[in-house]
CSV table of C-alpha atoms in Angstrom, one decimal:
chain,number,residue,atom,x,y,z
W,173,UNK,CA,235.7,15.3,192.0
W,174,UNK,CA,236.2,13.0,195.0
W,175,UNK,CA,235.9,9.4,195.7
W,176,UNK,CA,232.8,8.9,197.6
W,177,UNK,CA,233.8,7.2,200.4
W,178,UNK,CA,231.2,8.1,202.8
W,179,UNK,CA,229.0,11.7,203.2
W,180,UNK,CA,229.1,13.3,206.3
W,181,UNK,CA,226.2,13.8,208.8
W,182,UNK,CA,226.0,17.3,207.8
W,183,UNK,CA,225.1,15.9,204.4
W,184,UNK,CA,222.7,13.4,205.7
W,185,UNK,CA,220.4,14.6,207.1
W,186,UNK,CA,220.6,17.7,204.3
W,187,UNK,CA,219.1,15.3,202.0
W,188,UNK,CA,215.6,15.0,201.9
W,189,UNK,CA,215.1,15.1,198.7
W,190,UNK,CA,217.2,13.0,195.6
W,191,UNK,CA,217.6,14.1,192.3
W,192,UNK,CA,218.3,11.6,190.0
W,193,UNK,CA,218.6,10.0,186.5
W,194,UNK,CA,217.7,7.5,185.5
W,195,UNK,CA,219.4,5.5,181.9
W,196,UNK,CA,222.6,3.8,183.1
W,197,UNK,CA,222.0,5.8,187.2
W,198,UNK,CA,219.4,4.1,188.1
W,199,UNK,CA,219.9,1.5,185.4
W,200,UNK,CA,222.8,-0.5,184.3
W,201,UNK,CA,222.4,-0.8,180.1
W,202,UNK,CA,218.2,-1.0,180.2
W,203,UNK,CA,217.7,-2.8,183.4
W,204,UNK,CA,217.2,-2.1,186.9
W,205,UNK,CA,219.3,-4.8,189.0
W,206,UNK,CA,217.6,-5.7,192.9
W,207,UNK,CA,219.6,-3.8,194.6
W,208,UNK,CA,219.1,-0.7,192.9
W,209,UNK,CA,214.9,-1.4,193.1
W,210,UNK,CA,215.6,-2.3,197.2
W,211,UNK,CA,217.2,1.0,197.3
W,212,UNK,CA,214.1,3.2,195.9
W,213,UNK,CA,211.5,1.9,198.5
W,214,UNK,CA,215.0,2.5,201.0
W,215,UNK,CA,214.6,6.0,200.2
W,216,UNK,CA,210.7,6.0,200.4
W,217,UNK,CA,210.8,4.6,203.6
W,218,UNK,CA,212.7,6.9,205.3
W,219,UNK,CA,210.5,9.9,203.6
W,220,UNK,CA,213.1,10.7,201.5
W,221,UNK,CA,211.4,12.4,198.1
W,222,UNK,CA,212.9,11.4,194.8
W,223,UNK,CA,211.9,13.0,191.8
W,224,UNK,CA,213.7,11.4,188.5
W,225,UNK,CA,215.2,13.8,186.1
W,226,UNK,CA,215.8,12.0,182.8
W,227,UNK,CA,215.6,12.5,178.4
W,228,UNK,CA,214.4,9.9,178.7
W,229,UNK,CA,210.9,9.8,176.9
W,230,UNK,CA,207.3,10.4,177.6
W,231,UNK,CA,206.3,6.8,177.6
W,232,UNK,CA,209.0,5.8,179.6
W,233,UNK,CA,208.5,8.3,182.1
W,234,UNK,CA,205.3,7.3,182.7
W,235,UNK,CA,206.6,4.0,183.2
W,236,UNK,CA,208.5,4.8,185.3
W,237,UNK,CA,205.7,6.8,187.6
W,238,UNK,CA,203.9,3.6,187.9
W,239,UNK,CA,206.3,0.7,188.8
W,240,UNK,CA,208.8,2.6,191.1
W,241,UNK,CA,208.1,4.1,194.0
W,242,UNK,CA,208.8,7.3,193.3
W,243,UNK,CA,207.5,10.9,193.9
W,244,UNK,CA,207.7,13.1,190.1
W,245,UNK,CA,209.8,12.6,186.9
W,246,UNK,CA,211.1,15.5,184.6
W,247,UNK,CA,211.1,13.8,181.3
W,248,UNK,CA,212.1,14.7,178.1
W,249,UNK,CA,215.4,16.5,179.2
W,250,UNK,CA,212.9,18.5,181.1
W,251,UNK,CA,210.1,19.7,178.8
W,252,UNK,CA,207.5,17.6,181.3
W,253,UNK,CA,206.2,16.7,185.1
W,254,UNK,CA,204.7,13.4,185.4
W,255,UNK,CA,203.1,13.8,188.7
W,256,UNK,CA,200.9,11.6,190.6
W,257,UNK,CA,196.7,13.5,191.3
W,258,UNK,CA,194.2,11.2,193.5
W,259,UNK,CA,195.5,8.6,192.2
W,260,UNK,CA,196.0,9.2,188.8
W,261,UNK,CA,199.2,9.8,186.4
W,262,UNK,CA,199.2,13.6,185.4
W,263,UNK,CA,201.5,15.5,183.0
W,264,UNK,CA,202.9,19.6,182.7
W,265,UNK,CA,204.2,20.7,179.5
W,266,UNK,CA,207.4,23.8,181.3
W,267,UNK,CA,206.0,27.2,180.7
W,268,UNK,CA,209.7,27.2,178.8
W,269,UNK,CA,207.4,26.2,176.0
W,270,UNK,CA,205.4,28.6,174.9
W,271,UNK,CA,204.6,28.1,171.3
W,272,UNK,CA,203.6,24.5,171.1
W,273,UNK,CA,202.3,24.7,167.2
W,274,UNK,CA,205.4,26.4,166.7
W,275,UNK,CA,207.1,23.7,168.5
W,276,UNK,CA,206.4,20.9,167.3
W,277,UNK,CA,206.7,21.8,163.3
W,278,UNK,CA,210.2,22.8,164.3
W,279,UNK,CA,210.7,19.0,165.4
W,280,UNK,CA,208.8,17.2,162.5
W,281,UNK,CA,210.4,19.2,160.4
W,282,UNK,CA,214.0,17.8,161.8
W,283,UNK,CA,212.7,14.3,161.7
W,284,UNK,CA,212.0,14.4,158.0
W,285,UNK,CA,215.5,16.0,157.0
W,286,UNK,CA,217.6,13.3,158.5
W,287,UNK,CA,215.3,10.8,159.0
W,288,UNK,CA,217.6,8.5,156.3
W,289,UNK,CA,220.7,9.6,157.6
W,290,UNK,CA,220.7,9.0,161.7
W,291,UNK,CA,218.4,6.0,163.0
W,292,UNK,CA,215.5,7.7,166.1
W,293,UNK,CA,215.9,6.1,169.5
W,294,UNK,CA,213.6,3.4,169.7
W,295,UNK,CA,211.1,5.2,172.1
W,296,UNK,CA,210.9,7.6,169.4
W,297,UNK,CA,207.2,7.2,169.4
W,298,UNK,CA,205.7,8.3,172.7
W,299,UNK,CA,207.9,11.4,172.6
W,300,UNK,CA,205.7,14.6,172.8
W,301,UNK,CA,208.6,17.1,173.0
W,302,UNK,CA,212.6,16.2,171.8
W,303,UNK,CA,213.8,14.4,169.5
W,304,UNK,CA,216.6,11.6,170.1
W,305,UNK,CA,219.5,10.1,167.7
W,306,UNK,CA,220.8,6.3,169.3
W,307,UNK,CA,224.8,7.2,169.7
W,308,UNK,CA,225.4,3.6,168.8
W,309,UNK,CA,224.4,3.8,165.4
W,310,UNK,CA,227.0,6.6,164.2
W,311,UNK,CA,230.9,6.4,164.5
W,312,UNK,CA,232.4,9.5,166.0
W,313,UNK,CA,231.9,11.3,162.6
W,314,UNK,CA,228.7,10.8,161.7
W,315,UNK,CA,228.3,12.4,164.6
W,316,UNK,CA,229.8,15.4,165.2
W,317,UNK,CA,228.6,15.9,161.3
W,318,UNK,CA,224.5,15.8,163.7
W,319,UNK,CA,226.2,18.7,165.6
W,320,UNK,CA,227.2,20.9,163.8
W,321,UNK,CA,223.8,20.3,161.9
W,322,UNK,CA,221.9,20.7,165.1
W,323,UNK,CA,224.0,24.1,165.9
W,324,UNK,CA,223.2,25.4,162.3
W,325,UNK,CA,219.5,25.2,163.9
W,326,UNK,CA,219.8,26.5,166.8
W,327,UNK,CA,218.6,23.3,168.2
W,328,UNK,CA,219.5,22.6,171.8
W,329,UNK,CA,221.6,19.6,172.1
W,330,UNK,CA,221.8,17.8,175.2
W,331,UNK,CA,223.7,14.2,175.3
W,332,UNK,CA,223.2,10.8,177.0
W,333,UNK,CA,225.2,7.2,176.8
W,334,UNK,CA,223.1,6.3,175.5
W,335,UNK,CA,221.8,9.5,172.8
W,336,UNK,CA,221.7,12.4,171.0
W,337,UNK,CA,218.2,14.9,172.4
W,338,UNK,CA,217.6,17.4,170.4
W,339,UNK,CA,215.1,20.2,171.8
W,340,UNK,CA,214.3,23.8,170.6
W,341,UNK,CA,213.8,25.7,173.8
W,342,UNK,CA,216.6,26.8,176.2
W,343,UNK,CA,216.4,23.4,178.2
W,344,UNK,CA,217.5,21.3,180.0
W,345,UNK,CA,217.9,19.4,182.9
W,346,UNK,CA,218.7,22.4,185.9
W,347,UNK,CA,216.3,24.5,183.8
W,348,UNK,CA,213.4,22.1,183.4
W,349,UNK,CA,213.5,20.6,187.3
W,350,UNK,CA,213.7,25.4,188.5
W,351,UNK,CA,210.8,26.2,185.8
W,352,UNK,CA,208.4,22.6,187.4
W,353,UNK,CA,209.2,23.4,190.4
W,354,UNK,CA,206.0,25.6,191.7
W,355,UNK,CA,203.8,22.9,190.5
W,356,UNK,CA,206.7,20.4,192.3
W,357,UNK,CA,205.7,22.8,195.2
W,358,UNK,CA,201.6,22.3,195.4
W,359,UNK,CA,201.8,18.3,194.5
W,360,UNK,CA,205.0,17.3,196.5
W,361,UNK,CA,203.9,19.6,199.8
W,362,UNK,CA,207.6,21.3,199.6
W,363,UNK,CA,207.6,24.6,201.8
W,364,UNK,CA,210.5,26.1,200.6
W,365,UNK,CA,211.8,28.6,198.2
W,366,UNK,CA,213.9,27.0,195.1
W,367,UNK,CA,217.2,27.9,196.9
W,368,UNK,CA,217.4,25.9,200.2
W,369,UNK,CA,215.6,23.4,197.9
W,370,UNK,CA,218.8,22.4,195.5
W,371,UNK,CA,220.1,22.7,199.1
W,372,UNK,CA,218.4,19.9,200.5
W,373,UNK,CA,218.7,17.7,197.2
W,374,UNK,CA,221.8,15.3,196.5
W,375,UNK,CA,221.9,14.4,192.4
W,376,UNK,CA,222.7,12.0,190.7
W,377,UNK,CA,224.0,11.0,187.3
W,378,UNK,CA,226.5,9.6,184.8
W,379,UNK,CA,226.5,12.1,181.7
W,380,UNK,CA,226.7,15.2,180.7
W,381,UNK,CA,222.9,16.5,180.0
W,382,UNK,CA,223.6,15.8,183.8
W,383,UNK,CA,226.0,19.0,184.2
W,384,UNK,CA,223.3,21.8,184.6
W,385,UNK,CA,221.9,19.5,187.9
W,386,UNK,CA,225.6,18.6,189.3
W,387,UNK,CA,226.3,22.9,189.2
W,388,UNK,CA,223.1,23.0,190.6
W,389,UNK,CA,222.5,21.0,193.6
W,390,UNK,CA,225.8,21.5,195.6
W,391,UNK,CA,225.4,17.5,197.1
W,392,UNK,CA,226.0,15.6,193.6
W,393,UNK,CA,227.2,12.2,192.6
W,394,UNK,CA,228.6,11.2,189.9
W,395,UNK,CA,229.9,7.0,189.0
W,396,UNK,CA,232.1,6.3,187.3
W,397,UNK,CA,231.0,6.6,183.7
W,398,UNK,CA,232.0,10.7,184.9
W,399,UNK,CA,235.0,9.4,185.8
W,400,UNK,CA,236.5,8.4,182.7
W,401,UNK,CA,234.9,11.3,181.4
W,402,UNK,CA,235.4,14.1,183.3
W,403,UNK,CA,237.5,16.0,181.1
W,404,UNK,CA,234.5,16.5,179.1
W,405,UNK,CA,232.7,17.9,181.6
W,406,UNK,CA,232.1,21.7,182.0
W,407,UNK,CA,230.3,20.7,185.1
W,408,UNK,CA,231.7,17.8,187.6
W,409,UNK,CA,229.8,16.6,190.5
W,410,UNK,CA,231.4,16.9,194.1
W,411,UNK,CA,231.9,13.1,194.2
W,412,UNK,CA,231.8,9.8,192.2
W,413,UNK,CA,231.7,6.5,192.6
W,414,UNK,CA,233.5,3.9,191.4
W,415,UNK,CA,230.1,1.9,190.5
W,416,UNK,CA,228.9,1.8,186.9
W,417,UNK,CA,225.1,2.2,186.9
W,418,UNK,CA,222.6,0.6,189.4
W,419,UNK,CA,225.2,-0.6,191.2
W,420,UNK,CA,226.1,3.1,191.6
W,421,UNK,CA,222.8,3.7,192.7
W,422,UNK,CA,222.9,1.1,194.9
W,423,UNK,CA,226.2,1.8,196.7
W,424,UNK,CA,224.8,5.5,196.7
W,425,UNK,CA,221.9,4.9,199.0
W,426,UNK,CA,223.6,3.0,201.4
W,427,UNK,CA,226.1,5.7,202.2
W,428,UNK,CA,223.8,7.9,202.6
W,429,UNK,CA,221.2,6.5,204.7
W,430,UNK,CA,224.0,4.7,206.6
């Protein structure tokens, strides 16, 4: 992982799609700053397509589609896709979630079992598939106990900067993106196969739940959160920037478009 001081001409020309996390990647402490918002508009205006891939809820994903110039959102760590169709926002469920009734039972059982001991995310009420626990409500020992408990339940655990996300499927951000690619091809008029799509993209993230995207997409950038915690990652991005959140996002986009 190298410090990003600039992209090569080939990297700039190849990056037609920006695949980005949202919390603490586009935002800083829950807020989107003017430079990051302006960067999203610059990407749109120059013709690059932005796809947000987040552990965030279906409810937040709907808000992103309504408020920001993004082309699609893959939400709940790969479980859902939101796109615009004829002026309306439509959502689709990943084909990797096959039995929704069984899934719902596992999710509800987990929530009942853990609700007295752990704090759910404040947006749990608008999550369809995943269960999210607030990391700030746990010390390290409590988080480790939760992890061991979830591992015994054969649950998929994904850790972001703010949440421990739990899914009852083999999903992660990269698998979710790939599972939705046939839909994305049609909805966004993408005329290429998936390997070419990944080589025509740039991935941006800040947390361990982004590492599969860093592995999938050769051109990838983390912010200082990645650099500070690099020993915890199994896959690191190609580059990192010496900034956090919105500033890191704006810096990366500025170098990409320069």
